[in-house]
Every structure is written in C-alpha cells, then in structure tokens.
Coordinates of C-alpha atoms in Angstrom, one line a residue:
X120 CA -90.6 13.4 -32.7
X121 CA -86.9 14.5 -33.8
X122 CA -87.0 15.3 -37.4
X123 CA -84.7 14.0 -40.1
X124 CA -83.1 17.4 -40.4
X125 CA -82.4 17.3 -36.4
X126 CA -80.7 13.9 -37.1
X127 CA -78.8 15.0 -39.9
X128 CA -77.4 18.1 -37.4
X129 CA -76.7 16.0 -34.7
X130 CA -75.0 13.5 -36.8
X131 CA -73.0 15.9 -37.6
X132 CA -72.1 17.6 -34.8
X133 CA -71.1 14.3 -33.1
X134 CA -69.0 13.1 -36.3
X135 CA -67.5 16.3 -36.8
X136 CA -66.2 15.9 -32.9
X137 CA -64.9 12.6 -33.4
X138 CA -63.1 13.5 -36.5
X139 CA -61.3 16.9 -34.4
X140 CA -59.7 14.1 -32.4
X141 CA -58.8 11.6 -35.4
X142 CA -57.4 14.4 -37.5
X143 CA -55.0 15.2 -34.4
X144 CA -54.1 12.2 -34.1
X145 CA -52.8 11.7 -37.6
X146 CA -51.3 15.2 -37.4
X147 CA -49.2 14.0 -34.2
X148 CA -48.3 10.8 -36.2
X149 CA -46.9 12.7 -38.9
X150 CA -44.9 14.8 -36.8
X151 CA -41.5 12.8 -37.0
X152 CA -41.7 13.0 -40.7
X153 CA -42.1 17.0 -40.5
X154 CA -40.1 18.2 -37.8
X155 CA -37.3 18.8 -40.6
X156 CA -39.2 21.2 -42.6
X157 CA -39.8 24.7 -42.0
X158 CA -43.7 24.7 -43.8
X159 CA -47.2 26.3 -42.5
X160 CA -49.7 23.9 -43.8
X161 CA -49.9 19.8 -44.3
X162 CA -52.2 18.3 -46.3
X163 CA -53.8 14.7 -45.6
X164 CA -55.7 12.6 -47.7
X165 CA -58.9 11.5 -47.3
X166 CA -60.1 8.1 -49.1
X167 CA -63.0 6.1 -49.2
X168 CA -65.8 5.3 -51.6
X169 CA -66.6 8.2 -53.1
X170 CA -67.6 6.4 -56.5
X171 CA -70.5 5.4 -54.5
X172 CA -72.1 9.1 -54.5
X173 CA -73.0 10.5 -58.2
X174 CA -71.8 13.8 -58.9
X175 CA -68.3 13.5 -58.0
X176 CA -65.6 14.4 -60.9
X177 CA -61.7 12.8 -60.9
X178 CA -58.4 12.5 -62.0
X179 CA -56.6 9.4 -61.8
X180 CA -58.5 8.5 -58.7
X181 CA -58.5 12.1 -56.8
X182 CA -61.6 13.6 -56.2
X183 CA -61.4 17.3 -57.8
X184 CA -64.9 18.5 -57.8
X185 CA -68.1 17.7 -57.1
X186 CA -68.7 17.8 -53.1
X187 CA -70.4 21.2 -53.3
X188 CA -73.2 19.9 -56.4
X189 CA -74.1 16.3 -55.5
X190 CA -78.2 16.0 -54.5
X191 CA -78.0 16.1 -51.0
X192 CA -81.4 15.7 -50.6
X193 CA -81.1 11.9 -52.3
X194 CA -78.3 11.5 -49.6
X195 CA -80.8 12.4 -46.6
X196 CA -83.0 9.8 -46.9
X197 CA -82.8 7.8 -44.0
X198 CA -85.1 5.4 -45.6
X199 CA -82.8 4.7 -48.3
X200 CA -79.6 4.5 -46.6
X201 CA -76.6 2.9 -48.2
X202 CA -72.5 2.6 -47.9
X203 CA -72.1 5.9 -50.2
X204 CA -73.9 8.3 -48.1
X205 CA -72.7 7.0 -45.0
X206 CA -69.5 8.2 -46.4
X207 CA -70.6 11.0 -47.7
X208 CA -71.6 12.5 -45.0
X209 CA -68.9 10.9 -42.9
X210 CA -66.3 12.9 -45.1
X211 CA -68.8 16.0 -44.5
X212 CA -67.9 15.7 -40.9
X213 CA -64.5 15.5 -41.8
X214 CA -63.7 18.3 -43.3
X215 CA -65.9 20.2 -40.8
X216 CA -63.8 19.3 -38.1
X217 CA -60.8 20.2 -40.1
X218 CA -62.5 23.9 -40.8
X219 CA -63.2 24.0 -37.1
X220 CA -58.8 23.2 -36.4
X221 CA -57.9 25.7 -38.9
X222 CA -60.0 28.7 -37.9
X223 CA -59.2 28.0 -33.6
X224 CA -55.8 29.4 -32.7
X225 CA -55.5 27.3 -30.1
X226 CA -55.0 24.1 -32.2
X227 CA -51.9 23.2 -34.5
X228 CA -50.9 27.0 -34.5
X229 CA -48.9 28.5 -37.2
X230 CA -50.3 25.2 -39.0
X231 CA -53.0 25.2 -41.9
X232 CA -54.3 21.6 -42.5
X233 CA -55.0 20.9 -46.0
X234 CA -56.9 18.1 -48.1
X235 CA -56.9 16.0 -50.7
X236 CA -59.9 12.9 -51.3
X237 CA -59.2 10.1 -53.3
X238 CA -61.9 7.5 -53.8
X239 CA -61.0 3.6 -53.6
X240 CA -64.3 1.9 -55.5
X241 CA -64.7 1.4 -58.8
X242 CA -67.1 4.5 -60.0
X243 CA -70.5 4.0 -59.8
X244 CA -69.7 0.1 -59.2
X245 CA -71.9 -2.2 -57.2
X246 CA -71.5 -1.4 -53.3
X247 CA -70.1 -4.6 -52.4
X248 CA -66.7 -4.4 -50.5
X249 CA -64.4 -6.8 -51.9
X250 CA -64.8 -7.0 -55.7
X251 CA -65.3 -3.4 -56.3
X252 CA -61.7 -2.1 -54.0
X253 CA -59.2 -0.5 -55.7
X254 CA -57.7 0.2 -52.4
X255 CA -54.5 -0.9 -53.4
X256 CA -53.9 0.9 -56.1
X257 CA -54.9 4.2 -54.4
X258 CA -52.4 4.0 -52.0
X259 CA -49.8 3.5 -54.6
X260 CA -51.1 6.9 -56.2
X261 CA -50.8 8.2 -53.2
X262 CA -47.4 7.6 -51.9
X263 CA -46.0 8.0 -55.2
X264 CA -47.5 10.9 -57.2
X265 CA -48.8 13.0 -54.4
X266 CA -45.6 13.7 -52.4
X267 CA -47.0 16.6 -50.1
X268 CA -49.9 14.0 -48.7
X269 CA -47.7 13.7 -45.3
X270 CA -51.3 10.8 -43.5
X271 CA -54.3 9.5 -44.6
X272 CA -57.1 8.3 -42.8
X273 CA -60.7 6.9 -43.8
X274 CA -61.8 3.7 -46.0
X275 CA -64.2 1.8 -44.1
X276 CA -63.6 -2.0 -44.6
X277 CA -61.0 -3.7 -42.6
X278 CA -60.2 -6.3 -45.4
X279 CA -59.4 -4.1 -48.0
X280 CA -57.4 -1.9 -45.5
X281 CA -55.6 -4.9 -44.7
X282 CA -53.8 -4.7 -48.5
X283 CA -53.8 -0.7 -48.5
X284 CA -52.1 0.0 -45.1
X285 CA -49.0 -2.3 -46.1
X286 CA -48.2 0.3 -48.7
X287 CA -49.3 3.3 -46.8
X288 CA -46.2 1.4 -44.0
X289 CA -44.0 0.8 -46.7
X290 CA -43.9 4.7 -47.3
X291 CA -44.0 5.7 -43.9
X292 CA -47.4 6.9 -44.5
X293 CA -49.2 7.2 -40.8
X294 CA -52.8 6.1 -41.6
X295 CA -55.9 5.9 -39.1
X296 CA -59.1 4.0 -39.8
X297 CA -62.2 4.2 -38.1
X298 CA -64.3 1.9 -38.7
X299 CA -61.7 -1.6 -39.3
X300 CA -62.2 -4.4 -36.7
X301 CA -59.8 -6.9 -37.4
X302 CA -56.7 -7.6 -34.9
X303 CA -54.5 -8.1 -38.2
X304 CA -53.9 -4.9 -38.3
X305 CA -52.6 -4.6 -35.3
X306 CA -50.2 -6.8 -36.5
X307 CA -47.0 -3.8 -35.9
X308 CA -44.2 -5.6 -38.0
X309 CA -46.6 -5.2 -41.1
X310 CA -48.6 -1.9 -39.9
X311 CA -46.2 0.1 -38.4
X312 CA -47.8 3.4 -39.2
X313 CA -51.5 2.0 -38.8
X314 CA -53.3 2.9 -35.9
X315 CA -57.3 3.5 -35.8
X316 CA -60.3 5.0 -33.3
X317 CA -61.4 1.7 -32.6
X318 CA -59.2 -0.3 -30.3
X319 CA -60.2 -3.5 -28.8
X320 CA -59.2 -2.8 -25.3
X321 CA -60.3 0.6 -24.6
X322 CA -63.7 0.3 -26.5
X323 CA -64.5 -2.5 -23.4
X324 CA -63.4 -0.2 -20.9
X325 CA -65.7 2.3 -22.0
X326 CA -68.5 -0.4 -21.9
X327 CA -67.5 -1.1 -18.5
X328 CA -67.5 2.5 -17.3
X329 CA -71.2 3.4 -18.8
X330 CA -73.1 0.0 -17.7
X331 CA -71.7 0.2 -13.6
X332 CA -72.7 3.9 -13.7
X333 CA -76.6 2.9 -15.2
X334 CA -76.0 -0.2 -12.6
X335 CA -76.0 -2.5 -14.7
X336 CA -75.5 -5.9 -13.8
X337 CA -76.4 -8.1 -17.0
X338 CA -76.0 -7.7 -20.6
X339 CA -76.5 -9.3 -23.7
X340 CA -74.1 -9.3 -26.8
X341 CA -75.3 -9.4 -30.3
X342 CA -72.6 -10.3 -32.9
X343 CA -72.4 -10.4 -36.7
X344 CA -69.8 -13.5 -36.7
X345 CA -70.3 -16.6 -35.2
X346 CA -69.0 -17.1 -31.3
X347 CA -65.6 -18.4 -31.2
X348 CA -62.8 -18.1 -28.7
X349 CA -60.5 -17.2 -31.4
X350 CA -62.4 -14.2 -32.4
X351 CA -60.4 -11.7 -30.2
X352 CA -63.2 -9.2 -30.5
X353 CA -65.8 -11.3 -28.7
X354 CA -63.4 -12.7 -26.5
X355 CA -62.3 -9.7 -24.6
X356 CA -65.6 -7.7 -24.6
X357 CA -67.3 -11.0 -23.3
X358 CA -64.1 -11.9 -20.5
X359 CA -63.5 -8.5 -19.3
X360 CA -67.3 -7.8 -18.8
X361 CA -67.6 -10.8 -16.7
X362 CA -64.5 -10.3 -15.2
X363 CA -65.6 -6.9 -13.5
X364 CA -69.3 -8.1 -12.0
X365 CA -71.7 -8.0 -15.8
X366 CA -72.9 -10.6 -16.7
X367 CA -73.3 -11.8 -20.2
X368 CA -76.5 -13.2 -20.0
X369 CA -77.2 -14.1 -23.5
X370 CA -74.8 -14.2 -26.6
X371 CA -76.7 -14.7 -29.7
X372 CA -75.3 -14.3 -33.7
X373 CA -77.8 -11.9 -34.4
X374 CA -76.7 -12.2 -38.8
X375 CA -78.6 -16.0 -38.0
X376 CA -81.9 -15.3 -36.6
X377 CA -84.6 -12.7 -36.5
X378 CA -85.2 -9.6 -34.5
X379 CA -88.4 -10.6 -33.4
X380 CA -86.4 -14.1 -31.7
X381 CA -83.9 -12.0 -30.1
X382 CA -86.6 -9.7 -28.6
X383 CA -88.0 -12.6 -27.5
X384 CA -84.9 -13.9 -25.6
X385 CA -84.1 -10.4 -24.3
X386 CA -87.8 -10.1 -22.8
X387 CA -88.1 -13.5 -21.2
X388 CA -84.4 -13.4 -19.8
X389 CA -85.4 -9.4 -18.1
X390 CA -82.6 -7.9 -20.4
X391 CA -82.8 -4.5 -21.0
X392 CA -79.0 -3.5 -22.1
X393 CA -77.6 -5.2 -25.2
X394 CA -73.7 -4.8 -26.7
X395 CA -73.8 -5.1 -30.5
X396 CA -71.2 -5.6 -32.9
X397 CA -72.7 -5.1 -36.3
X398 CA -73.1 -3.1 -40.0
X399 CA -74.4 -0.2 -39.6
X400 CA -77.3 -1.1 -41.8
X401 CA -77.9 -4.3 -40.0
X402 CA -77.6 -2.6 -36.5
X403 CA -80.4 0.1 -37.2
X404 CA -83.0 -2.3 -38.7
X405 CA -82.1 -4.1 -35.4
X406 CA -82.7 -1.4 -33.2
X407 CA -85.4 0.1 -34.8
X408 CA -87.4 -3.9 -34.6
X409 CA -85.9 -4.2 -31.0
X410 CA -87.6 -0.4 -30.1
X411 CA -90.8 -1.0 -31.4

C-alpha cells in the first residue's frame, strides 16, 4: 500500500516537472519585454490563495514570510483536503522546479529566476471562489508597484482570472494559468498575453494518443456541467474522440447523480476507461467510489 508520505513525494516530483516547463514558458513570453536590458535575474510572481493556509504574513497583498513555518503536517492530510493546500503544495512544486532551473547550467544561463507570491483571497476568508477574489486588485499591485515582476502565473479559477488577466494584458504582463478552463480566455483581443497549460485541442490529442496505444475502443465522459453543444470543452473532446475510432459510449453529468449510478452504467455498458472533467475534490471522491 503506497503511503501518504510516498504520495506526497510523487506529487511532487510530478508538479515540480510540470512547473520546469510552465516557468519556461513564461520566461520565453517575457522575453520581448527584456531583450533591451542587460540584467542576470527576472523575477515572476506567483499568486493564488495563499490566505487559505494559516501561517503566512503580508504586506499589502505580498506574501513576505511564512512558507518555511506553516504546519505542514495539517496540510498532509489527505483526508482533509481542501483548495488552500492544494495550493500550497502546488506553489511548493513551484518554486522547486524554479530551484531545479537556477542550479542547472544548461537552462536560462547567465539567468537567475527570482520570486515574488502574492495572495488573491481575502485572509483566512471562506474558500469559496467568487465572493472571497481579490484578484483584481492584485493584479493592479502588481503591475503598478512591483515594476521588476516581468510574468506571473498561478490562481486557479478561471472566472476570477477572467477579470485579472485583462489587467495583467493591459500592462503587457505575460501570464499562464494552469488550472482555467474557459474558452474566454482565449479570447486574444482581450488576453493577449494570457496563455495557460491547459489547451482544449492538445489535451484531446493526448487522449487520443494514450487510449489507441491501451486499444481502446470506447469511453465514457464524466462532466461537471451539463452537456451542451455550446460548451466547447465537451464538444471537441466528445467529436474528435469519435472522429478517430472511440467511441463515447456513455456521457453522464456526473455533479447530478451518484457514484454508485455511474458505476452502475459503466459496469452494465463493459466500460472500463472513463474521461473526467471535474474539481479536484469531486474527481477523487469519484475515483476513490468508482475503485472500490
């Protein structure tokens, strides 16, 4: 049985990877906007709901202390997971995979990446998305009093990152998401410098690539929103599968029913391979049902 500490290392590891890539990404972004000054470092913000985690300490809304003392044995409990230490630990990976750039010579040489966090919740506010964003506001800070921040990446929610990024454009900020799903943002007249790690095209290529190499021949997808054609999302997972030999057996809005029914469906309809587009709190009580 893996432990929670072998998790914890492998979540890690695999963040901390994803995040080598992200980081380069902003860096190459940001490139236009350096390649007339003669400096040896960069820094790029981080934000996202810090004011989720205790223990952090601020000015204004910039994190200046606190990442090295907060209990990180209440933010390993698997069984009491929540939006804070999902970002906590996220940001962990971050700035791992930012030690890892600095400290290779191979990558960004002659170039020291440096950081600054910012949070974007109200502190110790409820963890809902909407009501407690400053978002906004943070981006201002940021384009305005923090002149050497030259990208940012992070948040987590793709409404509120719908009001931030049209500052972070305004200022020629390049910013990268990772977790936002909404085609808005790709919207490039109001996002010019928005790009993110979770493209709608690509992501069903990848599908496509991993299911005919298992064989795979049938599928069901599980969504969070109901099924409409004008959800571009669904639309293109669901068409492209179909289009290249999987079929989409069964479609079912999994936020509507409960595990035990979809089981069901899967079972009787010889499903094994499901495509789910979920929270990540929702997604593992649903795998977790689903595996037992």
């Amino acid at each position: 049985m893996v432990s929670s500490q072998d998790r914890f290392t492998n979540f890690l590891r695999d963040m901390k990877n994803v995040h080598c890539f992200l980081i380069l990404r902003v860096v190459a972004a940001s490139q236009d906007l350096l390649r007339f000054k003669n400096q040896s470092s960069i820094t790029i913000a981080i934000v996202g709901p810090y004011g989720w985690v205790d223990g952090f300490r601020y000015n204004g809304s910039q994190v200046i202390e606190g990442n090295d003392t907060v209990d990180i044995a209440s933010l390993s409990d698997i069984n009491n997971w929540s939006t804070g230490m999902w970002w906590f630990w996220n940001q962990q990976a971050t700035m791992l995979a930012i030690d890892q750039i600095n400290k290779d010579p191979k990558i960004l040489p002659n170039t020291t990446i440096k950081i600054k966090r910012f949070n974007n919740v109200r502190i110790n506010g409820s963890q809902e998305v909407f009501s407690e964003s400053l978002a906004p506001q943070v981006a201002q800070e940021i384009a305005t009093s923090h002149p050497d921040v030259v990208a940012a990446m992070g948040e987590l929610f793709s409404r509120t990152t719908l009001y931030s990024n049209e500052i972070y454009s305004h200022f020629q900020i390049p910013f990268c998401g990772a977790t936002q799903a909404d085609v808005r943002l790709f919207n490039m007249e109001n996002y010019p410098f928005y790009f993110q790690s979770f493209p709608f095209s690509s992501i069903v290529n990848v599908y496509q690539i991993i299911l005919k190499s298992l064989n795979v021949t049938q599928v069901a997808f599980l969504c969070r929103a109901p099924l409409t054609l004008s959800n571009t999302f669904q639309s293109t997972i669901i068409s492209s599968l179909q289009q290249n030999g999987i079929h989409v057996a069964a479609a079912i809005q999994h936020t509507t029913v409960s595990a035990e029914f979809i089981a069901d469906v899967l079972e009787a309809a010889n499903i094994r391979y499901i495509i789910l587009d979920s929270s990540y709190a929702a997604g593992s009580f649903l795998y977790y049902t689903l595996a037992k």
